[in-house]
PDB file of C-alpha atoms in Angstrom:
ATOM      1  CA  GLU G  14      82.681 104.294 126.383  1.00  0.00           C
ATOM      2  CA  ALA G  15      84.493 105.458 122.733  1.00  0.00           C
ATOM      3  CA  GLN G  16      85.399 102.135 121.041  1.00  0.00           C
ATOM      4  CA  VAL G  17      86.606 100.186 119.040  1.00  0.00           C
ATOM      5  CA  THR G  18      85.166  96.454 118.626  1.00  0.00           C
ATOM      6  CA  GLN G  19      86.262  93.779 116.883  1.00  0.00           C
ATOM      7  CA  ASN G  20      84.360  89.991 116.152  1.00  0.00           C
ATOM      8  CA  PRO G  21      85.757  87.618 116.965  1.00  0.00           C
ATOM      9  CA  ARG G  22      88.614  87.508 119.302  1.00  0.00           C
ATOM     10  CA  TYR G  23      89.750  84.281 117.853  1.00  0.00           C
ATOM     11  CA  LEU G  24      89.452  82.275 115.402  1.00  0.00           C
ATOM     12  CA  ILE G  25      90.390  78.316 113.992  1.00  0.00           C
ATOM     13  CA  THR G  26      89.347  77.902 110.140  1.00  0.00           C
ATOM     14  CA  VAL G  27      90.031  75.443 107.069  1.00  0.00           C
ATOM     15  CA  THR G  28      91.847  76.941 103.508  1.00  0.00           C
ATOM     16  CA  GLY G  29      89.053  78.010 101.466  1.00  0.00           C
ATOM     17  CA  LYS G  30      86.425  78.583 103.448  1.00  0.00           C
ATOM     18  CA  LYS G  31      84.956  81.950 103.462  1.00  0.00           C
ATOM     19  CA  LEU G  32      85.249  84.148 106.542  1.00  0.00           C
ATOM     20  CA  THR G  33      84.426  87.822 107.608  1.00  0.00           C
ATOM     21  CA  VAL G  34      85.916  89.954 110.647  1.00  0.00           C
ATOM     22  CA  THR G  35      83.724  92.823 111.873  1.00  0.00           C
ATOM     23  CA  CYS G  36      85.380  95.920 112.518  1.00  0.00           C
ATOM     24  CA  SER G  37      82.903  98.896 113.976  1.00  0.00           C
ATOM     25  CA  GLN G  38      83.650 102.260 116.035  1.00  0.00           C
ATOM     26  CA  ASN G  39      81.726 104.630 117.994  1.00  0.00           C
ATOM     27  CA  MET G  40      83.501 107.894 117.486  1.00  0.00           C
ATOM     28  CA  ASN G  41      82.162 109.281 114.630  1.00  0.00           C
ATOM     29  CA  HIS G  42      85.625 108.916 112.755  1.00  0.00           C
ATOM     30  CA  GLU G  43      86.085 109.103 109.326  1.00  0.00           C
ATOM     31  CA  TYR G  44      89.517 107.530 108.396  1.00  0.00           C
ATOM     32  CA  MET G  45      88.970 103.674 109.335  1.00  0.00           C
ATOM     33  CA  SER G  46      92.133 101.058 108.378  1.00  0.00           C
ATOM     34  CA  TRP G  47      92.722  96.635 109.006  1.00  0.00           C
ATOM     35  CA  TYR G  48      96.074  95.916 109.812  1.00  0.00           C
ATOM     36  CA  ARG G  49      98.350  93.002 110.202  1.00  0.00           C
ATOM     37  CA  GLN G  50     101.573  91.980 112.883  1.00  0.00           C
ATOM     38  CA  ASP G  51     103.586  89.268 112.275  1.00  0.00           C
ATOM     39  CA  PRO G  52     106.581  89.113 114.885  1.00  0.00           C
ATOM     40  CA  GLY G  53     109.086  90.780 113.119  1.00  0.00           C
ATOM     41  CA  LEU G  54     106.818  92.019 110.183  1.00  0.00           C
ATOM     42  CA  GLY G  55     105.951  95.280 112.366  1.00  0.00           C
ATOM     43  CA  LEU G  56     101.915  96.747 111.684  1.00  0.00           C
ATOM     44  CA  ARG G  57     101.152  96.124 108.140  1.00  0.00           C
ATOM     45  CA  GLN G  58      97.895  97.957 106.127  1.00  0.00           C
ATOM     46  CA  ILE G  59      95.788  95.569 104.902  1.00  0.00           C
ATOM     47  CA  TYR G  60      93.178  98.279 103.171  1.00  0.00           C
ATOM     48  CA  TYR G  61      92.045 101.308 104.615  1.00  0.00           C
ATOM     49  CA  SER G  62      89.430 103.460 104.217  1.00  0.00           C
ATOM     50  CA  MET G  63      89.088 107.618 104.123  1.00  0.00           C
ATOM     51  CA  ASN G  64      85.045 107.903 104.887  1.00  0.00           C
ATOM     52  CA  VAL G  65      82.257 105.684 103.496  1.00  0.00           C
ATOM     53  CA  GLU G  66      82.056 103.848 100.090  1.00  0.00           C
ATOM     54  CA  VAL G  67      86.414 104.984  99.637  1.00  0.00           C
ATOM     55  CA  THR G  68      88.690 102.260 100.874  1.00  0.00           C
ATOM     56  CA  ASP G  69      92.052 101.441  98.508  1.00  0.00           C
ATOM     57  CA  LYS G  70      94.782  99.249  99.469  1.00  0.00           C
ATOM     58  CA  GLY G  71      97.677  99.256 101.677  1.00  0.00           C
ATOM     59  CA  ASP G  72     100.825  97.577 101.544  1.00  0.00           C
ATOM     60  CA  VAL G  73      98.959  93.492 101.564  1.00  0.00           C
ATOM     61  CA  PRO G  74      95.615  93.643 100.372  1.00  0.00           C
ATOM     62  CA  GLU G  75      96.132  90.845  98.651  1.00  0.00           C
ATOM     63  CA  GLY G  76      93.528  87.501  98.976  1.00  0.00           C
ATOM     64  CA  TYR G  77      91.137  90.274 101.607  1.00  0.00           C
ATOM     65  CA  LYS G  78      88.542  92.765 100.399  1.00  0.00           C
ATOM     66  CA  VAL G  79      86.758  95.484 102.675  1.00  0.00           C
ATOM     67  CA  SER G  80      84.352  97.540 102.061  1.00  0.00           C
ATOM     68  CA  ARG G  81      82.572 101.004 104.074  1.00  0.00           C
ATOM     69  CA  LYS G  82      79.210 101.682 103.375  1.00  0.00           C
ATOM     70  CA  GLU G  83      78.593 102.892 107.122  1.00  0.00           C
ATOM     71  CA  LYS G  84      80.653 105.389 108.251  1.00  0.00           C
ATOM     72  CA  ARG G  85      80.903 103.577 111.400  1.00  0.00           C
ATOM     73  CA  ASN G  86      81.791 100.335 110.457  1.00  0.00           C
ATOM     74  CA  PHE G  87      84.765  98.366 108.329  1.00  0.00           C
ATOM     75  CA  PRO G  88      84.363  94.290 107.717  1.00  0.00           C
ATOM     76  CA  LEU G  89      87.602  92.363 106.534  1.00  0.00           C
ATOM     77  CA  ILE G  90      86.634  89.765 104.340  1.00  0.00           C
ATOM     78  CA  LEU G  91      88.917  86.844 103.202  1.00  0.00           C
ATOM     79  CA  GLU G  92      86.914  84.755 100.784  1.00  0.00           C
ATOM     80  CA  SER G  93      89.421  82.092 100.845  1.00  0.00           C
ATOM     81  CA  PRO G  94      91.416  82.095 103.492  1.00  0.00           C
ATOM     82  CA  SER G  95      95.571  80.611 102.745  1.00  0.00           C
ATOM     83  CA  PRO G  96      97.763  79.184 106.213  1.00  0.00           C
ATOM     84  CA  ASN G  97      99.761  82.363 104.781  1.00  0.00           C
ATOM     85  CA  GLN G  98      96.523  84.575 106.306  1.00  0.00           C
ATOM     86  CA  THR G  99      96.346  83.369 109.624  1.00  0.00           C
ATOM     87  CA  SER G 100      98.147  86.618 112.125  1.00  0.00           C
ATOM     88  CA  LEU G 101      96.650  88.394 114.773  1.00  0.00           C
ATOM     89  CA  TYR G 102      94.532  91.675 113.238  1.00  0.00           C
ATOM     90  CA  PHE G 103      93.551  94.674 113.981  1.00  0.00           C
ATOM     91  CA  CYS G 104      91.264  97.234 112.660  1.00  0.00           C
ATOM     92  CA  ALA G 105      91.947 100.737 113.281  1.00  0.00           C
ATOM     93  CA  SER G 106      90.171 104.500 113.422  1.00  0.00           C
ATOM     94  CA  ARG G 107      90.364 107.637 113.564  1.00  0.00           C
ATOM     95  CA  LEU G 108      89.802 110.906 112.466  1.00  0.00           C
ATOM     96  CA  ALA G 109      90.541 112.597 109.244  1.00  0.00           C
ATOM     97  CA  GLY G 110      93.428 114.719 109.387  1.00  0.00           C
ATOM     98  CA  VAL G 111      97.417 114.388 110.436  1.00  0.00           C
ATOM     99  CA  GLY G 112      97.996 114.728 113.589  1.00  0.00           C
ATOM    100  CA  GLU G 113      95.205 112.969 115.534  1.00  0.00           C
ATOM    101  CA  THR G 114      95.079 109.557 117.230  1.00  0.00           C
ATOM    102  CA  GLN G 115      94.832 106.541 116.122  1.00  0.00           C
ATOM    103  CA  TYR G 116      92.715 104.198 118.015  1.00  0.00           C
ATOM    104  CA  PHE G 117      92.930 100.038 118.039  1.00  0.00           C
ATOM    105  CA  GLY G 118      90.392  97.478 118.302  1.00  0.00           C
ATOM    106  CA  PRO G 119      91.379  94.507 120.499  1.00  0.00           C
ATOM    107  CA  GLY G 120      92.741  92.813 117.523  1.00  0.00           C
ATOM    108  CA  THR G 121      91.713  88.779 116.212  1.00  0.00           C
ATOM    109  CA  ARG G 122      93.664  86.329 116.257  1.00  0.00           C
ATOM    110  CA  LEU G 123      92.983  83.836 112.714  1.00  0.00           C
ATOM    111  CA  LEU G 124      94.728  80.984 112.454  1.00  0.00           C
ATOM    112  CA  VAL G 125      94.198  78.920 109.067  1.00  0.00           C
ATOM    113  CA  LEU G 126      94.780  75.465 109.114  1.00  0.00           C
TER     114      LEU G 126
ATOM    115  CA  GLY H  21     109.018 105.928  98.486  1.00  0.00           C
ATOM    116  CA  GLU H  22     107.849 105.259 102.389  1.00  0.00           C
ATOM    117  CA  ASN H  23     109.591 103.864 104.688  1.00  0.00           C
ATOM    118  CA  VAL H  24     110.539 104.091 108.331  1.00  0.00           C
ATOM    119  CA  GLU H  25     113.435 101.545 110.016  1.00  0.00           C
ATOM    120  CA  GLN H  26     113.548 100.788 113.537  1.00  0.00           C
ATOM    121  CA  HIS H  27     116.341 100.205 115.715  1.00  0.00           C
ATOM    122  CA  PRO H  28     116.808  98.008 118.075  1.00  0.00           C
ATOM    123  CA  SER H  29     114.430  94.902 117.583  1.00  0.00           C
ATOM    124  CA  THR H  30     114.961  93.753 121.244  1.00  0.00           C
ATOM    125  CA  LEU H  31     116.423  95.780 123.815  1.00  0.00           C
ATOM    126  CA  SER H  32     117.624  94.659 127.493  1.00  0.00           C
ATOM    127  CA  VAL H  33     117.417  97.873 130.534  1.00  0.00           C
ATOM    128  CA  GLN H  34     118.229  97.374 133.915  1.00  0.00           C
ATOM    129  CA  GLU H  35     115.583  99.103 136.465  1.00  0.00           C
ATOM    130  CA  GLY H  36     115.911 102.447 136.513  1.00  0.00           C
ATOM    131  CA  ASP H  37     118.933 102.488 133.491  1.00  0.00           C
ATOM    132  CA  SER H  38     117.318 104.658 130.055  1.00  0.00           C
ATOM    133  CA  ALA H  39     116.466 103.317 126.983  1.00  0.00           C
ATOM    134  CA  VAL H  40     116.217 104.719 123.527  1.00  0.00           C
ATOM    135  CA  ILE H  41     114.910 103.260 120.258  1.00  0.00           C
ATOM    136  CA  LYS H  42     115.350 104.962 117.052  1.00  0.00           C
ATOM    137  CA  CYS H  43     113.942 105.128 113.487  1.00  0.00           C
ATOM    138  CA  THR H  44     114.620 106.402 109.937  1.00  0.00           C
ATOM    139  CA  TYR H  45     112.652 107.137 107.469  1.00  0.00           C
ATOM    140  CA  SER H  46     113.205 108.196 103.249  1.00  0.00           C
ATOM    141  CA  ASP H  47     110.759 110.120 102.919  1.00  0.00           C
ATOM    142  CA  SER H  48     111.010 113.732 103.721  1.00  0.00           C
ATOM    143  CA  ALA H  49     107.626 115.068 103.565  1.00  0.00           C
ATOM    144  CA  SER H  50     106.969 113.767 106.932  1.00  0.00           C
ATOM    145  CA  ASN H  51     104.662 115.418 108.744  1.00  0.00           C
ATOM    146  CA  TYR H  52     103.785 113.730 111.727  1.00  0.00           C
ATOM    147  CA  PHE H  53     105.261 110.537 114.724  1.00  0.00           C
ATOM    148  CA  PRO H  54     103.312 108.814 117.087  1.00  0.00           C
ATOM    149  CA  TRP H  55     104.555 106.014 119.218  1.00  0.00           C
ATOM    150  CA  TYR H  56     103.216 102.619 120.188  1.00  0.00           C
ATOM    151  CA  LYS H  57     103.436 100.759 123.200  1.00  0.00           C
ATOM    152  CA  GLN H  58     101.582  96.861 122.515  1.00  0.00           C
ATOM    153  CA  GLU H  59     102.101  94.946 126.182  1.00  0.00           C
ATOM    154  CA  LEU H  60     101.880  91.664 125.787  1.00  0.00           C
ATOM    155  CA  GLY H  61      98.303  89.853 124.479  1.00  0.00           C
ATOM    156  CA  LYS H  62      97.190  93.914 124.018  1.00  0.00           C
ATOM    157  CA  ARG H  63      96.570  96.154 121.333  1.00  0.00           C
ATOM    158  CA  PRO H  64      99.002  99.234 120.311  1.00  0.00           C
ATOM    159  CA  GLN H  65      98.454 102.373 122.627  1.00  0.00           C
ATOM    160  CA  LEU H  66      99.808 106.076 121.864  1.00  0.00           C
ATOM    161  CA  ILE H  67     102.228 106.526 124.300  1.00  0.00           C
ATOM    162  CA  ILE H  68     103.083 110.011 122.785  1.00  0.00           C
ATOM    163  CA  ASP H  69     103.672 111.782 119.426  1.00  0.00           C
ATOM    164  CA  ILE H  70     105.649 114.569 117.698  1.00  0.00           C
ATOM    165  CA  ARG H  71     104.633 116.796 114.873  1.00  0.00           C
ATOM    166  CA  SER H  72     107.568 117.915 112.070  1.00  0.00           C
ATOM    167  CA  ASN H  73     107.855 121.838 113.493  1.00  0.00           C
ATOM    168  CA  VAL H  74     108.615 120.792 116.654  1.00  0.00           C
ATOM    169  CA  GLY H  75     112.497 119.403 117.665  1.00  0.00           C
ATOM    170  CA  GLU H  76     111.618 117.457 121.563  1.00  0.00           C
ATOM    171  CA  LYS H  77     108.537 116.209 123.288  1.00  0.00           C
ATOM    172  CA  LYS H  78     108.211 115.841 126.884  1.00  0.00           C
ATOM    173  CA  ASP H  79     105.456 113.837 129.266  1.00  0.00           C
ATOM    174  CA  GLN H  80     107.293 112.818 132.737  1.00  0.00           C
ATOM    175  CA  ARG H  81     110.163 109.109 131.910  1.00  0.00           C
ATOM    176  CA  ILE H  82     108.553 109.013 128.265  1.00  0.00           C
ATOM    177  CA  ALA H  83     110.666 112.065 125.195  1.00  0.00           C
ATOM    178  CA  VAL H  84     111.163 112.038 121.989  1.00  0.00           C
ATOM    179  CA  THR H  85     113.081 113.816 119.166  1.00  0.00           C
ATOM    180  CA  LEU H  86     112.787 114.808 116.085  1.00  0.00           C
ATOM    181  CA  ASN H  87     115.997 115.416 113.567  1.00  0.00           C
ATOM    182  CA  LYS H  88     114.394 116.468 110.348  1.00  0.00           C
ATOM    183  CA  THR H  89     117.940 116.999 108.490  1.00  0.00           C
ATOM    184  CA  ALA H  90     119.457 113.198 109.616  1.00  0.00           C
ATOM    185  CA  LYS H  91     115.602 111.829 108.615  1.00  0.00           C
ATOM    186  CA  HIS H  92     115.866 110.826 112.623  1.00  0.00           C
ATOM    187  CA  PHE H  93     113.343 110.657 115.578  1.00  0.00           C
ATOM    188  CA  SER H  94     113.648 108.584 118.453  1.00  0.00           C
ATOM    189  CA  LEU H  95     111.936 107.853 122.069  1.00  0.00           C
ATOM    190  CA  HIS H  96     113.380 107.939 125.007  1.00  0.00           C
ATOM    191  CA  ILE H  97     112.359 106.695 128.367  1.00  0.00           C
ATOM    192  CA  THR H  98     114.150 107.547 131.883  1.00  0.00           C
ATOM    193  CA  GLU H  99     114.200 105.778 134.563  1.00  0.00           C
ATOM    194  CA  THR H 100     112.191 102.509 133.453  1.00  0.00           C
ATOM    195  CA  GLN H 101     110.655  99.965 135.276  1.00  0.00           C
ATOM    196  CA  PRO H 102     109.178  97.184 135.067  1.00  0.00           C
ATOM    197  CA  GLU H 103     106.207  98.092 133.391  1.00  0.00           C
ATOM    198  CA  ASP H 104     107.835  99.442 130.651  1.00  0.00           C
ATOM    199  CA  SER H 105     108.470  96.346 129.374  1.00  0.00           C
ATOM    200  CA  ALA H 106     106.328  96.134 125.467  1.00  0.00           C
ATOM    201  CA  VAL H 107     106.382  96.843 122.038  1.00  0.00           C
ATOM    202  CA  TYR H 108     107.330  99.541 121.190  1.00  0.00           C
ATOM    203  CA  PHE H 109     106.545 100.803 117.553  1.00  0.00           C
ATOM    204  CA  CYS H 110     107.195 103.881 115.676  1.00  0.00           C
ATOM    205  CA  ALA H 111     105.102 105.211 112.920  1.00  0.00           C
ATOM    206  CA  GLY H 112     104.945 108.241 110.439  1.00  0.00           C
ATOM    207  CA  ILE H 113     102.233 109.581 108.459  1.00  0.00           C
ATOM    208  CA  PHE H 114     104.467 111.210 105.114  1.00  0.00           C
ATOM    209  CA  SER H 115     101.555 111.684 102.555  1.00  0.00           C
ATOM    210  CA  SER H 116      98.862 114.605 103.788  1.00  0.00           C
ATOM    211  CA  ASN H 117      96.560 112.849 100.618  1.00  0.00           C
ATOM    212  CA  THR H 118      95.727 109.478 102.082  1.00  0.00           C
ATOM    213  CA  GLY H 119      96.744 110.145 106.087  1.00  0.00           C
ATOM    214  CA  LYS H 120      98.947 106.919 105.916  1.00  0.00           C
ATOM    215  CA  LEU H 121     100.705 105.821 109.227  1.00  0.00           C
ATOM    216  CA  ILE H 122     103.286 103.371 107.689  1.00  0.00           C
ATOM    217  CA  PHE H 123     104.869 101.763 111.236  1.00  0.00           C
ATOM    218  CA  GLY H 124     108.398 100.796 112.309  1.00  0.00           C
ATOM    219  CA  GLN H 125     109.677  96.684 112.607  1.00  0.00           C
ATOM    220  CA  GLY H 126     108.423  97.317 116.187  1.00  0.00           C
ATOM    221  CA  THR H 127     111.176  96.866 119.664  1.00  0.00           C
ATOM    222  CA  THR H 128     110.509  94.721 122.028  1.00  0.00           C
ATOM    223  CA  LEU H 129     112.175  96.594 125.280  1.00  0.00           C
ATOM    224  CA  GLN H 130     112.853  94.372 128.967  1.00  0.00           C
ATOM    225  CA  VAL H 131     113.139  96.182 131.962  1.00  0.00           C
ATOM    226  CA  LYS H 132     114.731  93.545 134.477  1.00  0.00           C
ATOM    227  CA  PRO H 133     114.174  93.889 138.193  1.00  0.00           C
TER     228      PRO H 133
END
């Protein structure tokens, strides 16, 4: 089944404890993104990647890191999480090209205490 | 810069009525405008999209219209049903170089039985 997967789905952590949220897609998509969703603010892009080893900042990159060593995986790393990073995170992927459908992962709900 | 404004933020209609959600954008170099539906606790999913060389597109009870001169596009849902209740996001791609998808803030639609 073609899909985008994320893990974990739910995570409670404490300030400063490094964490990684994994994202994987099996559709051979070139383009992958991370978004955070907060009430009233919609979906804001954190980082995106246009292909392997090509990543760039989105609108809200502060406090996050990403890597794209393989085409299928695009992990999101929070080196030192803070409470303002408490949010719902979505990974997404699509083929390169303007009119291609973007598919979202199931989401990761993160609470930073 | 690129920006998408979405209105209204909440919309309540009676079952069977029509619902209209409008988005405006600031960058005229527009290419592609998808609409996503996000049901409670689920991921956003594409419901309809329109390219910049088309003025209107219809799929059963939903339609999208695009006015490039006025820089706005709208989602129309006719004969609304309770299962249409969800958060709807408009989006746009304004740069074919980055392919970045910019989302509106979202509209919470409630369809009352």
